[in-house]
Amino acid sequence: MPTVVLMDASLSMTRPVSLEGSEEFQRKNLAVHGLTMLFEHMAMNYRLEFTALVAFSSLWELMVPFTRDYNALQEALSNLEDFDKTCLELALQGVSTIMQQEWGSACPCQLVLVTDGALGIGRGSLRHSLATLKQRGEDKKFPLPFPFPCKLYIMCISNAEELQTTDAMDNLEQLLILSGGEGQIFIMEGPLCLKSVQAMFGKLIEQAYMPFHAVLRCGHLTSDVQVFPRPEPVMIDEEVDPVPKHVLTELEIVGFIEIADIASPPVLSRHLVLPIAVNKEADEVGAGTTDEMEEDTSTNQMAGKSPNFCVLLHGSLKVEGMVALVQLGPDWYGMLYSQADSKKKSNLMMSLFEPGPEPLPWLGKVSQLGPISDAPENPYGEDDSKSPFPVQPKSKRSYAQNVTVWIKASGLQTDVQKILRNARKLPEKTQTFYKELNRLRKAALAFGFWELLKGVAELLERECTLLPDSAHPDAAFQLSHAAQQLKLASTGDSQYAAFEHNITPMLTDFSGGGGGSDRL
């Protein structure tokens, strides 16, 4: 899960903070100290995280693109310049642009906004942006919520007393709600000093950047592993009082199954599973000294020479072409498998299924699966020519009706082109034309895709005007009739937009019941 650090570089961040017995510090210095602490922790314990640094005032600038080089991030922080007033809306638009260019709109991210609570004045301030939310057109929409999942963490280099003198806290809370409500606002407790900022960033680290360590177990074999990124709690929608389900720190392998049997199942999330050496001191927040880092390196080298069950499991799954079913919690399962990054490199991955005793219908209940040796005969056959999956349901279902599915644009385009091809061969293809037309009409009504009906109607009208002089007269009548019926259906009128209603061929003096043969 990539992280974007959005650093306030406005003039208000240069306000001095008096520290007893030392020189004056600026709020910017406190922010840099807190972020340095965060970057050092990530370099030690969360090093696979991609992080970008963006500075903003009235404009925004990408200081460091997404990287795992935390030295580059700390160097950019130390060279950060001061600019003019705060304009948070433009900065959020910049974050949206950066994320979508690098990761698309499906990848979740974490946004760490570091500011002093002074949200600007006049046009461009957060107060003005929130006040004009409902007065904007589609082309000037507020950037939140982002088009991708995002957790917003707001780090205020201010204490509660300062924020209470203005409406800054209310505006920040509204900003958090607009982002989707996931995340938190952190404020400094007590006086503004290095100790307070360390405590505040320590809370952020504890909530969002602590590594997830677990024990992977299969019978008597165990291995300490890190799961990255850390699994998020899952809420069960069907429950009356939803309670978040957490992945346990004891991951129990319950069995193995062939890749062909599990196919490509739907999953909630995917994670890397990395073997780790047991070193309690490495989990502490913050970076160690040079001597400690040298000790860590020697420890890792020693661990690389020791037998490890995680490495054995990864190699076995890769060679045998199988996956391991793993229990994540009560009635919650996932799978472990080998995934290749390139021809030479592969990783042990873990995918989380939907919570429940039967996450994959074709496997049946996971608790009822057993070893092949318990079966009276080999369910795969003597020569592996058959499979016991999918498990047949008790009630036989009818699949006689073909359902129209438009997952990709190409599928919809194919259906529209099929109608147009038949339209150009009227009246010979009258029955096929109306069959395809009604199939598309029903699918569009089922999806509420009214614009499609209007669009196809316009295409049919255009085809009617492009008919050659040698075309059969019945073709123009049928095209005009079909276009009119689609337009009526697109209005939502219950008489013409009924799902059960079918468009029938128009009876003309040139057609015999719509069959396409001339009357004598």
Coordinates of C-alpha atoms in Angstrom, one line a residue:
M1 CA 0.0 0.0 0.0
P2 CA 1.9 3.1 -1.2
T3 CA 2.2 6.2 1.1
V4 CA 2.1 9.8 0.0
V5 CA 3.5 12.4 2.5
L6 CA 1.9 15.8 1.9
M7 CA 4.1 18.4 3.7
D8 CA 2.9 21.9 4.4
A9 CA 5.6 24.3 3.2
S10 CA 3.6 27.6 3.8
L11 CA 4.9 30.6 5.8
S12 CA 2.8 29.6 8.8
M13 CA 5.0 26.6 9.3
T14 CA 7.9 28.9 10.0
R15 CA 6.3 30.3 13.2
P16 CA 8.7 29.9 16.1
V17 CA 8.3 27.4 18.9
S18 CA 10.1 28.3 22.2
L19 CA 12.0 25.3 23.7
E20 CA 13.4 25.7 27.2
G21 CA 17.1 25.8 27.4
S22 CA 17.7 25.7 23.6
E23 CA 17.5 27.8 20.5
E24 CA 14.2 28.6 18.8
F25 CA 12.6 25.9 16.7
Q26 CA 10.1 26.4 13.9
R27 CA 7.0 24.3 13.5
K28 CA 8.6 23.1 10.3
N29 CA 11.6 21.8 12.3
L30 CA 9.2 19.8 14.5
A31 CA 7.4 18.4 11.4
V32 CA 10.7 17.4 9.8
H33 CA 11.8 15.7 13.0
G34 CA 8.6 13.7 13.2
L35 CA 8.8 12.6 9.5
T36 CA 12.4 11.7 9.9
M37 CA 11.4 9.4 12.8
L38 CA 8.7 7.9 10.5
F39 CA 11.1 7.3 7.6
E40 CA 13.7 5.7 9.9
H41 CA 11.1 3.3 11.3
M42 CA 9.9 2.4 7.7
A43 CA 13.5 1.9 6.6
M44 CA 14.0 -0.6 9.4
N45 CA 10.7 -2.3 9.7
Y46 CA 8.5 -1.4 6.7
R47 CA 11.1 -1.2 3.9
L48 CA 8.9 -2.6 1.2
E49 CA 6.6 0.4 1.4
F50 CA 6.7 2.8 -1.6
T51 CA 6.7 6.4 -0.4
A52 CA 6.4 9.8 -2.2
L53 CA 7.0 13.3 -0.8
V54 CA 4.9 16.2 -1.9
A55 CA 5.4 19.8 -0.7
F56 CA 2.6 22.4 -1.0
S57 CA 1.7 26.0 -0.3
S58 CA -0.4 27.8 -3.0
L59 CA 1.1 25.3 -5.5
W60 CA 2.3 21.8 -5.1
E61 CA 5.6 20.1 -6.0
L62 CA 6.6 16.4 -6.2
M63 CA 9.8 16.5 -4.2
V64 CA 10.5 12.7 -4.3
P65 CA 8.6 10.3 -6.6
F66 CA 7.5 6.9 -5.2
T67 CA 10.7 5.2 -3.9
R68 CA 12.0 2.8 -1.2
D69 CA 15.1 5.0 -0.8
Y70 CA 14.4 6.6 2.6
N71 CA 17.8 8.4 2.5
A72 CA 16.5 10.4 -0.5
L73 CA 13.3 11.2 1.3
Q74 CA 15.2 12.5 4.4
E75 CA 17.5 14.5 2.2
A76 CA 14.6 16.2 0.4
L77 CA 13.1 17.0 3.8
S78 CA 16.3 18.7 5.0
N79 CA 16.4 20.8 1.8
L80 CA 12.7 21.9 2.0
E81 CA 12.2 25.6 1.2
D82 CA 9.5 28.0 2.6
F83 CA 6.8 29.2 0.3
D84 CA 3.6 31.4 0.5
K85 CA 0.1 30.7 1.7
T86 CA -1.7 27.3 2.2
C87 CA -4.0 26.0 -0.6
L88 CA -4.9 22.4 0.4
E89 CA -7.4 21.8 -2.4
L90 CA -4.7 22.1 -5.2
A91 CA -2.4 19.8 -3.2
L92 CA -5.1 17.1 -2.9
Q93 CA -5.6 17.4 -6.7
G94 CA -1.9 16.8 -7.1
V95 CA -2.0 13.7 -4.9
S96 CA -4.8 12.3 -6.9
T97 CA -2.9 12.9 -10.2
I98 CA 0.3 11.3 -8.8
M99 CA -1.4 8.3 -7.5
Q100 CA -3.4 7.6 -10.6
Q101 CA -0.4 8.0 -12.9
E102 CA 1.7 5.6 -10.9
W103 CA -0.8 3.1 -9.4
G104 CA -4.2 3.5 -11.2
S105 CA -7.5 3.9 -9.4
A106 CA -7.7 0.4 -7.9
C107 CA -4.7 0.5 -5.6
P108 CA -5.4 1.7 -2.0
C109 CA -3.0 4.2 -0.5
Q110 CA -2.2 6.1 2.7
L111 CA -2.0 9.9 2.8
V112 CA 0.0 11.5 5.6
L113 CA -0.9 15.2 5.7
V114 CA 1.5 17.3 7.9
T115 CA 0.3 20.8 8.6
D116 CA 0.1 23.3 11.5
G117 CA -3.7 23.7 11.4
A118 CA -3.5 27.2 9.7
L119 CA -5.6 26.3 6.7
G120 CA -5.2 29.5 4.7
I121 CA -7.3 32.6 4.1
G122 CA -9.7 33.8 1.4
R123 CA -10.1 32.0 -1.9
G124 CA -8.1 28.7 -2.0
S125 CA -8.3 28.1 1.7
L126 CA -9.8 24.9 3.1
R127 CA -12.5 27.0 4.8
H128 CA -13.5 28.5 1.4
S129 CA -13.3 25.1 -0.4
L130 CA -15.6 23.4 2.1
A131 CA -18.1 26.3 2.1
T132 CA -18.4 26.2 -1.7
L133 CA -18.8 22.4 -2.1
K134 CA -22.4 22.4 -3.2
Q135 CA -21.9 25.4 -5.6
R136 CA -19.5 23.6 -8.0
G137 CA -20.0 22.2 -11.4
E138 CA -18.7 18.8 -12.5
D139 CA -15.5 20.3 -13.9
K140 CA -14.6 21.9 -10.6
K141 CA -15.4 19.2 -8.1
F142 CA -13.5 19.0 -4.8
P143 CA -10.8 16.2 -5.1
L144 CA -12.2 14.2 -2.2
P145 CA -13.2 11.5 -2.1
F146 CA -10.3 10.2 -4.3
P147 CA -11.2 7.8 -7.1
F148 CA -9.0 5.2 -5.3
P149 CA -9.3 3.8 -1.7
C150 CA -7.4 6.1 0.7
K151 CA -6.7 6.4 4.4
L152 CA -6.1 10.0 5.5
Y153 CA -3.8 10.7 8.5
I154 CA -3.6 14.3 9.5
M155 CA -0.7 15.3 11.6
C156 CA -1.2 18.7 13.3
I157 CA 1.9 20.5 14.5
S158 CA -0.4 22.2 17.0
N159 CA -2.0 21.4 20.3
A160 CA -5.7 21.3 21.3
E161 CA -5.6 24.8 22.8
E162 CA -4.5 26.4 19.6
L163 CA -7.0 24.5 17.4
Q164 CA -9.9 25.5 19.7
T165 CA -9.4 29.2 19.1
T166 CA -10.4 28.7 15.4
D167 CA -12.7 26.4 13.4
A168 CA -9.6 24.5 12.1
M169 CA -10.5 21.2 13.9
D170 CA -14.0 21.3 12.5
N171 CA -12.7 21.8 9.0
L172 CA -10.1 19.0 9.3
E173 CA -12.8 16.6 10.6
Q174 CA -15.0 17.5 7.6
L175 CA -12.0 16.8 5.4
L176 CA -11.6 13.4 7.0
I177 CA -15.3 12.6 6.4
L178 CA -15.1 13.6 2.8
S179 CA -12.1 11.3 2.2
G180 CA -14.2 8.3 3.3
G181 CA -13.8 8.5 7.1
E182 CA -10.9 6.1 7.2
G183 CA -7.9 7.5 9.0
Q184 CA -7.4 9.8 12.0
I185 CA -6.5 13.3 13.1
F186 CA -3.4 13.4 15.4
I187 CA -2.7 16.5 17.5
M188 CA 0.3 17.2 19.8
E189 CA -0.4 16.8 23.5
G190 CA 1.1 19.3 25.9
P191 CA 3.7 21.9 24.8
L192 CA 5.1 22.0 21.3
C193 CA 8.4 20.3 21.7
L194 CA 10.4 17.4 20.3
K195 CA 9.0 14.9 22.8
S196 CA 5.4 15.8 21.9
V197 CA 6.0 15.4 18.2
Q198 CA 7.8 12.1 18.8
A199 CA 4.8 10.8 20.8
M200 CA 2.4 11.9 18.0
F201 CA 4.3 10.2 15.2
G202 CA 4.7 7.2 17.4
K203 CA 0.9 6.8 17.5
L204 CA 0.8 7.0 13.7
I205 CA 3.5 4.3 13.4
E206 CA 1.7 2.1 15.9
Q207 CA -1.6 2.4 14.0
A208 CA -0.5 2.3 10.4
Y209 CA 3.1 1.2 10.0
M210 CA 3.7 -1.6 12.4
P211 CA 4.8 -4.8 10.6
F212 CA 2.5 -7.8 10.9
H213 CA 4.4 -10.8 12.3
A214 CA 2.9 -14.2 12.5
V215 CA 3.8 -17.9 12.9
L216 CA 3.2 -20.1 9.9
R217 CA 2.5 -23.6 11.1
C218 CA 2.0 -27.0 9.3
G219 CA 1.9 -29.9 11.7
H220 CA 5.1 -29.8 13.7
L221 CA 6.9 -27.4 11.3
T222 CA 6.8 -23.7 12.0
S223 CA 8.3 -20.5 10.7
D224 CA 8.2 -16.9 11.8
V225 CA 7.0 -14.7 8.9
Q226 CA 6.1 -11.1 8.1
V227 CA 3.0 -10.5 6.1
F228 CA 3.2 -7.4 3.9
P229 CA 1.2 -5.2 3.5
R230 CA -0.4 -5.8 6.9
P231 CA -3.9 -7.4 6.5
E232 CA -6.7 -5.0 7.2
P233 CA -9.7 -6.0 9.4
V234 CA -12.7 -7.2 7.4
M235 CA -16.3 -6.2 8.3
I236 CA -19.1 -8.7 7.6
D237 CA -22.0 -6.9 6.0
E238 CA -24.6 -9.6 6.7
E239 CA -24.3 -9.5 10.4
V240 CA -26.7 -7.4 12.4
D241 CA -24.0 -5.9 14.5
P242 CA -20.9 -6.0 12.3
V243 CA -17.7 -6.9 14.2
P244 CA -14.3 -6.5 12.4
K245 CA -12.5 -9.8 11.8
H246 CA -8.8 -9.8 12.2
V247 CA -6.2 -12.2 10.8
L248 CA -4.7 -14.2 13.6
T249 CA -1.0 -14.3 14.3
E250 CA -1.1 -18.1 14.1
L251 CA -1.5 -19.2 10.5
E252 CA -2.4 -22.9 10.3
I253 CA -2.0 -24.7 7.0
V254 CA -5.0 -27.1 6.8
G255 CA -4.1 -28.8 3.5
F256 CA -2.8 -28.7 -0.1
I257 CA -4.7 -28.6 -3.3
E258 CA -3.8 -28.5 -7.0
I259 CA -3.7 -25.1 -8.8
A260 CA -6.1 -26.3 -11.5
D261 CA -8.8 -27.2 -8.8
I262 CA -8.6 -23.8 -7.0
A263 CA -8.5 -22.0 -10.4
S264 CA -8.4 -18.2 -10.1
P265 CA -10.6 -17.5 -7.0
P266 CA -12.0 -14.1 -5.9
V267 CA -9.9 -12.7 -3.1
L268 CA -10.0 -9.7 -0.7
S269 CA -6.3 -8.9 -0.8
R270 CA -2.9 -10.3 -1.7
H271 CA 0.2 -10.2 0.6
L272 CA 3.9 -11.1 0.5
V273 CA 4.9 -13.7 3.1
L274 CA 8.5 -13.2 4.1
P275 CA 10.6 -15.4 6.5
I276 CA 12.1 -13.5 9.4
A277 CA 14.8 -14.1 12.0
V278 CA 13.5 -14.0 15.5
N279 CA 14.9 -10.6 16.8
K280 CA 12.6 -8.9 19.3
E281 CA 14.7 -5.7 19.3
A282 CA 14.1 -5.1 15.6
D283 CA 10.4 -4.4 16.2
E284 CA 11.1 -1.3 18.3
V285 CA 10.0 2.0 16.9
G286 CA 12.8 4.1 15.4
A287 CA 16.2 3.5 13.9
G288 CA 19.1 1.8 15.7
T289 CA 22.7 2.8 15.9
T290 CA 25.3 1.8 13.4
D291 CA 26.5 -1.0 15.6
E292 CA 23.0 -2.3 15.9
M293 CA 22.5 -2.3 12.2
E294 CA 25.7 -4.2 11.7
E295 CA 24.5 -6.8 14.2
D296 CA 21.2 -7.0 12.2
T297 CA 23.1 -7.7 9.0
S298 CA 25.1 -10.4 10.6
T299 CA 21.9 -11.9 12.1
N300 CA 20.3 -12.0 8.7
Q301 CA 23.3 -13.7 7.2
M302 CA 23.2 -16.3 9.9
A303 CA 19.4 -16.8 9.3
G304 CA 20.0 -17.3 5.6
K305 CA 22.2 -20.3 6.4
S306 CA 19.6 -21.9 8.7
P307 CA 16.9 -24.3 7.5
N308 CA 13.6 -22.5 7.3
F309 CA 10.1 -24.0 6.8
C310 CA 8.9 -21.0 4.9
V311 CA 11.6 -21.5 2.2
L312 CA 10.8 -25.2 2.1
L313 CA 7.1 -24.5 1.6
H314 CA 7.7 -22.0 -1.2
G315 CA 10.0 -24.3 -3.1
S316 CA 7.6 -27.2 -2.7
L317 CA 4.5 -25.3 -3.9
K318 CA 6.5 -24.0 -6.9
V319 CA 7.8 -27.4 -8.0
E320 CA 4.5 -29.3 -7.4
G321 CA 2.2 -26.7 -8.8
M322 CA 0.0 -26.7 -5.8
V323 CA -1.4 -24.2 -3.3
A324 CA -1.7 -24.4 0.5
L325 CA -5.0 -23.7 2.2
V326 CA -4.4 -21.7 5.4
Q327 CA -6.8 -20.9 8.2
L328 CA -6.7 -17.2 9.1
G329 CA -9.3 -17.3 11.9
P330 CA -12.6 -19.0 12.8
D331 CA -14.4 -19.8 9.5
W332 CA -11.9 -17.7 7.5
Y333 CA -9.4 -19.1 5.0
G334 CA -6.8 -18.1 2.5
M335 CA -4.3 -19.6 0.2
L336 CA -0.5 -19.7 0.0
Y337 CA 1.1 -20.0 -3.4
S338 CA 4.2 -19.2 -5.4
Q339 CA 4.0 -16.2 -7.8
A340 CA 6.8 -15.4 -10.3
D341 CA 8.0 -11.8 -10.8
S342 CA 10.3 -12.9 -13.6
K343 CA 11.9 -16.0 -15.0
K344 CA 14.4 -16.2 -12.1
K345 CA 12.5 -14.6 -9.2
S346 CA 9.4 -15.7 -7.4
N347 CA 7.7 -14.9 -4.1
L348 CA 5.5 -16.7 -1.6
M349 CA 2.1 -15.0 -1.6
M350 CA -1.0 -15.2 0.6
S351 CA -4.5 -14.3 -0.7
L352 CA -7.4 -13.8 1.7
F353 CA -10.8 -15.3 0.8
E354 CA -14.1 -13.8 1.9
P355 CA -14.8 -14.9 5.5
G356 CA -17.1 -17.9 5.7
P357 CA -17.0 -21.7 5.8
E358 CA -17.5 -22.0 2.0
P359 CA -15.5 -19.2 0.4
L360 CA -15.2 -21.0 -3.0
P361 CA -18.5 -22.7 -4.0
W362 CA -16.8 -25.2 -6.3
L363 CA -14.7 -26.6 -3.4
G364 CA -17.7 -26.9 -1.0
K365 CA -17.0 -26.5 2.7
V366 CA -13.3 -26.3 3.5
S367 CA -13.9 -28.2 6.8
Q368 CA -15.2 -31.2 4.8
L369 CA -12.1 -31.5 2.6
G370 CA -9.8 -34.4 3.4
P371 CA -6.8 -36.3 2.2
I372 CA -6.9 -38.5 -0.9
S373 CA -6.0 -41.5 1.3
D374 CA -9.3 -41.2 3.1
A375 CA -11.3 -41.7 -0.1
P376 CA -12.4 -45.3 -1.1
E377 CA -10.8 -44.7 -4.5
N378 CA -8.5 -42.0 -6.0
P379 CA -10.9 -39.1 -6.9
Y380 CA -8.3 -37.9 -9.5
G381 CA -8.2 -41.4 -11.2
E382 CA -5.2 -43.6 -11.6
D383 CA -3.7 -41.4 -14.3
D384 CA -4.9 -38.0 -13.0
S385 CA -7.4 -37.7 -15.8
K386 CA -10.4 -36.4 -13.7
S387 CA -11.1 -34.2 -10.8
P388 CA -13.5 -34.2 -7.9
F389 CA -14.2 -30.5 -8.4
P390 CA -16.4 -28.6 -8.9
V391 CA -18.5 -30.1 -6.2
Q392 CA -22.0 -30.6 -7.6
P393 CA -24.8 -28.8 -5.8
K394 CA -27.7 -30.9 -4.3
S395 CA -30.3 -29.0 -6.4
K396 CA -29.7 -29.1 -10.2
R397 CA -29.7 -25.7 -11.6
S398 CA -30.9 -24.7 -15.1
Y399 CA -28.4 -22.9 -17.3
A400 CA -30.5 -23.0 -20.5
Q401 CA -31.0 -19.2 -20.5
N402 CA -27.9 -17.4 -21.8
V403 CA -27.2 -14.3 -19.7
T404 CA -25.8 -11.2 -21.4
V405 CA -22.6 -10.0 -19.7
W406 CA -20.7 -6.8 -20.5
I407 CA -17.6 -6.9 -18.4
K408 CA -15.5 -5.4 -21.1
A409 CA -16.3 -2.7 -23.7
S410 CA -15.5 -5.2 -26.5
G411 CA -18.4 -7.4 -25.4
L412 CA -20.9 -4.6 -25.8
Q413 CA -19.3 -3.5 -29.0
T414 CA -19.7 -7.0 -30.4
D415 CA -23.4 -7.2 -29.6
V416 CA -24.1 -3.8 -31.2
Q417 CA -22.1 -4.7 -34.3
K418 CA -24.1 -8.0 -34.6
I419 CA -27.4 -5.9 -34.7
L420 CA -26.0 -3.6 -37.4
R421 CA -24.7 -6.5 -39.5
N422 CA -28.2 -8.0 -39.5
A423 CA -29.8 -4.6 -40.2
R424 CA -27.8 -4.3 -43.4
K425 CA -29.2 -7.7 -44.5
L426 CA -32.9 -6.9 -44.0
P427 CA -35.4 -8.3 -44.8
E428 CA -33.7 -11.7 -45.2
K429 CA -32.4 -11.5 -41.6
T430 CA -35.5 -10.0 -40.0
Q431 CA -36.0 -12.7 -37.4
T432 CA -32.3 -12.7 -36.4
F433 CA -32.3 -8.9 -36.3
Y434 CA -35.2 -8.7 -33.8
K435 CA -33.8 -11.6 -31.7
E436 CA -30.5 -9.8 -31.2
L437 CA -32.3 -6.5 -30.7
N438 CA -34.5 -7.8 -28.0
R439 CA -31.6 -9.5 -26.2
L440 CA -29.7 -6.2 -26.1
R441 CA -32.9 -4.3 -25.0
K442 CA -33.5 -6.6 -22.1
A443 CA -29.9 -6.4 -20.9
A444 CA -29.9 -2.6 -21.1
L445 CA -33.2 -2.5 -19.1
A446 CA -31.8 -4.8 -16.5
F447 CA -28.7 -2.7 -16.1
G448 CA -30.6 0.6 -16.3
F449 CA -28.5 1.5 -19.3
W450 CA -31.0 3.9 -20.9
E451 CA -28.3 5.7 -22.9
L452 CA -27.5 2.5 -24.7
L453 CA -31.1 2.2 -26.0
K454 CA -30.9 5.8 -27.3
G455 CA -27.5 5.3 -28.9
V456 CA -28.6 2.1 -30.7
A457 CA -31.8 3.9 -31.9
E458 CA -29.7 6.7 -33.4
L459 CA -27.4 4.1 -35.1
L460 CA -30.5 2.4 -36.7
E461 CA -31.8 5.7 -37.9
R462 CA -28.4 6.5 -39.4
E463 CA -28.4 3.0 -41.1
C464 CA -31.9 3.9 -42.5
T465 CA -30.6 7.1 -44.2
L466 CA -27.6 5.2 -45.6
L467 CA -29.6 2.5 -47.3
P468 CA -28.8 2.2 -51.1
D469 CA -31.4 2.8 -53.7
S470 CA -31.4 -0.9 -54.5
A471 CA -32.4 -1.8 -50.9
H472 CA -35.7 -3.6 -50.2
P473 CA -38.4 -1.1 -49.2
D474 CA -39.2 -3.2 -46.1
A475 CA -35.7 -2.6 -44.7
A476 CA -36.4 1.2 -44.1
F477 CA -39.7 0.4 -42.4
Q478 CA -38.2 -2.2 -40.1
L479 CA -35.2 0.0 -39.1
S480 CA -37.5 3.1 -38.4
H481 CA -39.9 0.9 -36.4
A482 CA -37.1 -0.7 -34.3
A483 CA -35.5 2.7 -33.6
Q484 CA -38.8 4.2 -32.5
Q485 CA -39.5 1.3 -30.1
L486 CA -36.0 1.6 -28.5
K487 CA -36.5 5.3 -28.0
L488 CA -39.9 4.7 -26.3
A489 CA -38.2 2.1 -24.1
S490 CA -35.4 4.5 -23.1
T491 CA -38.0 6.9 -21.7
G492 CA -38.8 4.4 -18.9
D493 CA -42.5 4.3 -19.7
S494 CA -44.0 1.2 -18.1
Q495 CA -45.8 0.3 -21.3
Y496 CA -42.7 0.2 -23.5
A497 CA -40.0 -0.4 -20.9
A498 CA -41.4 -3.6 -19.5
F499 CA -38.8 -6.3 -19.2
E500 CA -41.1 -9.0 -20.6
H501 CA -42.1 -6.9 -23.6
N502 CA -40.5 -7.9 -27.0
I503 CA -40.2 -5.7 -30.0
T504 CA -42.0 -7.6 -32.9
P505 CA -41.4 -7.0 -36.6
M506 CA -43.6 -4.4 -38.3
L507 CA -46.2 -5.8 -40.6
T508 CA -46.0 -4.0 -44.0
D509 CA -47.3 -4.6 -47.5
F510 CA -43.8 -5.8 -48.4
S511 CA -43.5 -8.5 -45.7
G512 CA -45.3 -11.6 -44.9
G513 CA -45.6 -11.7 -41.1
G514 CA -42.0 -10.4 -40.8
G515 CA -40.5 -13.5 -42.3
G516 CA -38.6 -11.6 -44.9
S517 CA -40.3 -13.1 -48.0
D518 CA -42.2 -10.9 -50.5
R519 CA -45.9 -11.2 -50.8
L520 CA -47.2 -12.3 -54.2

